[in-house]
Tab-separated table of C-alpha atoms in Angstrom:
chain	number	residue	atom	x	y	z
I	1	MET	CA	-6.318	-11.152	42.902
I	2	PHE	CA	-8.281	-7.591	42.489
I	3	TYR	CA	-4.910	-6.097	42.107
I	4	ARG	CA	-3.171	-8.873	40.057
I	5	LEU	CA	-6.477	-7.941	37.996
I	6	LEU	CA	-5.489	-4.782	37.297
I	7	LYS	CA	-2.359	-5.032	37.333
I	8	TYR	CA	-2.662	-6.914	34.546
I	9	SER	CA	-5.222	-4.610	32.896
I	10	PHE	CA	-3.214	-1.691	32.791
I	11	LEU	CA	-0.239	-3.282	30.756
I	12	LEU	CA	-2.785	-4.970	28.418
I	13	LEU	CA	-4.077	-1.416	28.322
I	14	LEU	CA	-0.313	-0.538	27.626
I	15	ILE	CA	1.651	-2.625	25.030
I	16	LEU	CA	-2.051	-1.857	23.476
I	17	THR	CA	-1.589	1.584	23.367
I	18	LEU	CA	1.733	1.261	21.841
I	19	THR	CA	1.162	-1.223	19.047
I	20	CYS	CA	-1.298	1.359	17.926
I	21	THR	CA	0.284	4.421	18.132
I	22	ARG	CA	3.466	3.430	16.612
I	23	LYS	CA	3.207	5.810	12.407
I	24	SER	CA	4.430	4.090	10.061
I	25	PRO	CA	7.138	5.031	8.222
I	26	LYS	CA	6.960	7.498	6.078
I	27	THR	CA	6.889	6.954	2.136
I	28	LEU	CA	9.371	9.131	0.109
I	29	GLU	CA	6.733	10.976	-1.699
I	30	ALA	CA	5.530	12.310	1.378
I	31	LYS	CA	8.752	12.853	3.469
I	32	VAL	CA	8.744	15.467	-0.333
I	33	ILE	CA	5.075	17.111	0.240
I	34	ASP	CA	6.247	17.882	3.462
I	35	LYS	CA	9.308	19.624	3.390
I	36	ILE	CA	7.941	21.232	-0.289
I	37	HIS	CA	4.509	21.786	2.226
I	38	GLU	CA	7.367	23.560	5.047
I	39	LEU	CA	10.094	25.479	1.970
I	40	ASN	CA	6.420	27.373	0.584
I	41	GLY	CA	5.660	28.532	4.202
I	42	SER	CA	2.392	26.611	3.820
I	43	ASP	CA	-0.037	23.147	3.064
I	44	LYS	CA	-2.107	24.887	0.672
I	45	ASP	CA	-2.004	23.882	-2.799
I	46	PRO	CA	0.845	25.974	-4.747
I	47	GLN	CA	-1.155	26.746	-7.988
I	48	SER	CA	-3.140	28.655	-4.934
I	49	PHE	CA	-1.088	31.540	-4.667
I	50	ALA	CA	0.069	32.340	-8.652
I	51	ALA	CA	-0.644	35.962	-9.177
I	52	PRO	CA	-3.719	36.420	-10.472
I	53	GLN	CA	-4.322	37.563	-13.965
I	54	GLY	CA	-4.108	41.359	-14.442
I	55	GLU	CA	-2.357	41.861	-11.051
I	56	PRO	CA	2.182	43.346	-11.504
I	57	LEU	CA	4.053	39.207	-11.018
I	58	HIS	CA	6.805	40.864	-9.166
I	59	LEU	CA	4.653	41.550	-5.947
I	60	TYR	CA	3.926	37.637	-5.382
I	61	PRO	CA	6.680	35.708	-4.295
I	62	PRO	CA	7.326	32.054	-6.151
I	63	LYS	CA	6.419	28.810	-4.540
I	64	LEU	CA	7.053	25.247	-5.255
I	65	LYS	CA	4.953	23.144	-6.752
I	66	LEU	CA	6.439	18.871	-7.084
I	67	VAL	CA	5.184	17.448	-10.547
I	68	LYS	CA	6.905	14.054	-10.104
I	69	ILE	CA	8.702	12.154	-7.899
I	70	SER	CA	10.557	9.238	-10.605
I	71	ALA	CA	13.043	7.125	-9.434
I	72	ASP	CA	16.052	9.587	-7.375
I	73	THR	CA	14.898	13.202	-9.010
I	74	VAL	CA	12.328	15.023	-7.679
I	75	TYR	CA	10.224	17.498	-10.752
I	76	LEU	CA	9.348	20.456	-9.456
I	77	THR	CA	8.009	23.701	-11.110
I	78	VAL	CA	7.951	27.408	-9.482
I	79	ILE	CA	4.529	29.034	-9.310
I	80	ASN	CA	5.571	32.733	-10.033
I	81	ASP	CA	8.659	31.895	-11.521
I	82	PHE	CA	8.003	36.138	-12.825
I	83	TYR	CA	9.332	36.808	-9.179
I	84	LEU	CA	11.862	34.399	-9.177
I	85	THR	CA	13.631	34.912	-12.486
I	86	GLN	CA	13.054	39.596	-12.778
I	87	SER	CA	12.254	40.392	-9.417
I	88	MET	CA	15.052	38.681	-6.683
I	89	GLY	CA	17.971	39.721	-7.767
I	90	THR	CA	20.467	37.679	-8.864
I	91	THR	CA	21.638	36.101	-5.796
I	92	GLY	CA	18.472	36.632	-3.919
I	93	ALA	CA	17.475	33.268	-6.874
I	94	GLU	CA	20.218	31.482	-6.176
I	95	ASP	CA	20.064	31.563	-3.368
I	96	TYR	CA	16.134	30.334	-3.149
I	97	ILE	CA	17.366	27.546	-6.026
I	98	VAL	CA	20.106	26.335	-3.700
I	99	ASN	CA	18.881	26.346	-0.264
I	100	SER	CA	15.323	24.180	-1.853
I	101	ALA	CA	17.500	22.216	-3.575
I	102	THR	CA	19.488	21.424	-0.137
I	103	SER	CA	17.329	21.038	1.808
I	104	LEU	CA	15.135	17.976	-0.798
I	105	LEU	CA	18.109	16.611	-1.352
I	106	GLU	CA	18.900	16.022	2.233
I	107	ILE	CA	16.117	13.444	2.267
I	108	ASP	CA	17.359	9.738	1.587
I	109	GLY	CA	16.504	8.500	-2.203
I	110	ILE	CA	17.020	12.036	-3.387
I	111	ASN	CA	20.251	12.337	-5.457
I	112	TYR	CA	18.242	14.625	-8.244
I	113	VAL	CA	16.513	17.770	-8.026
I	114	ASP	CA	14.660	19.209	-11.360
I	115	TYR	CA	12.983	22.763	-12.369
I	116	ASP	CA	11.096	23.850	-14.082
I	117	PHE	CA	10.340	27.081	-14.977
I	118	ALA	CA	10.934	29.947	-17.663
I	119	MET	CA	14.498	31.327	-17.909
I	120	GLY	CA	15.228	34.534	-16.774
I	121	ASP	CA	17.816	37.689	-16.315
I	122	HIS	CA	18.458	36.207	-12.978
I	123	ALA	CA	17.579	32.145	-12.882
I	124	TYR	CA	17.315	29.409	-14.994
I	125	PRO	CA	16.199	26.515	-15.022
I	126	GLY	CA	17.800	23.182	-14.574
I	127	THR	CA	18.676	20.213	-12.402
I	128	PHE	CA	21.041	19.525	-9.110
I	129	SER	CA	22.312	16.949	-7.773
I	130	LYS	CA	24.322	16.529	-4.548
I	131	ALA	CA	27.433	16.656	-6.847
I	132	GLY	CA	26.338	19.949	-8.468
I	133	TYR	CA	23.761	22.244	-10.822
I	134	ASP	CA	23.775	20.612	-14.796
I	135	GLU	CA	22.179	23.482	-17.032
I	136	LYS	CA	18.990	21.674	-18.896
I	137	GLU	CA	19.601	21.877	-22.646
I	138	GLU	CA	17.386	23.682	-24.447
């Protein structure tokens, strides 16, 4: 009798543990934020990486900041955009934008990634889709 009670108690505990630890699915916004943290290499607010006033801007690498998600589009701004547009060279800037866009477009439900930053010599803002890059109209 004791062993049967122990057996049923163990089964009940196992069922409760499995039920309580089941994670609810992440929201689209949570998935995007996680991916941005991964791309930035930190879960800190990207604004905290902004170049301090008076410091050389070419010393502070770019960080992505989520502005909003609307339907199937992620809207981003680039903190330290001077580094992206003036210090990384054309290939470096293109690589940064393409890799970050591709990573975000891998998320189910995201079909467009819109970048907003000051246009420079090596990069300009625009919208990426799974089909390619569309230049923003100024």
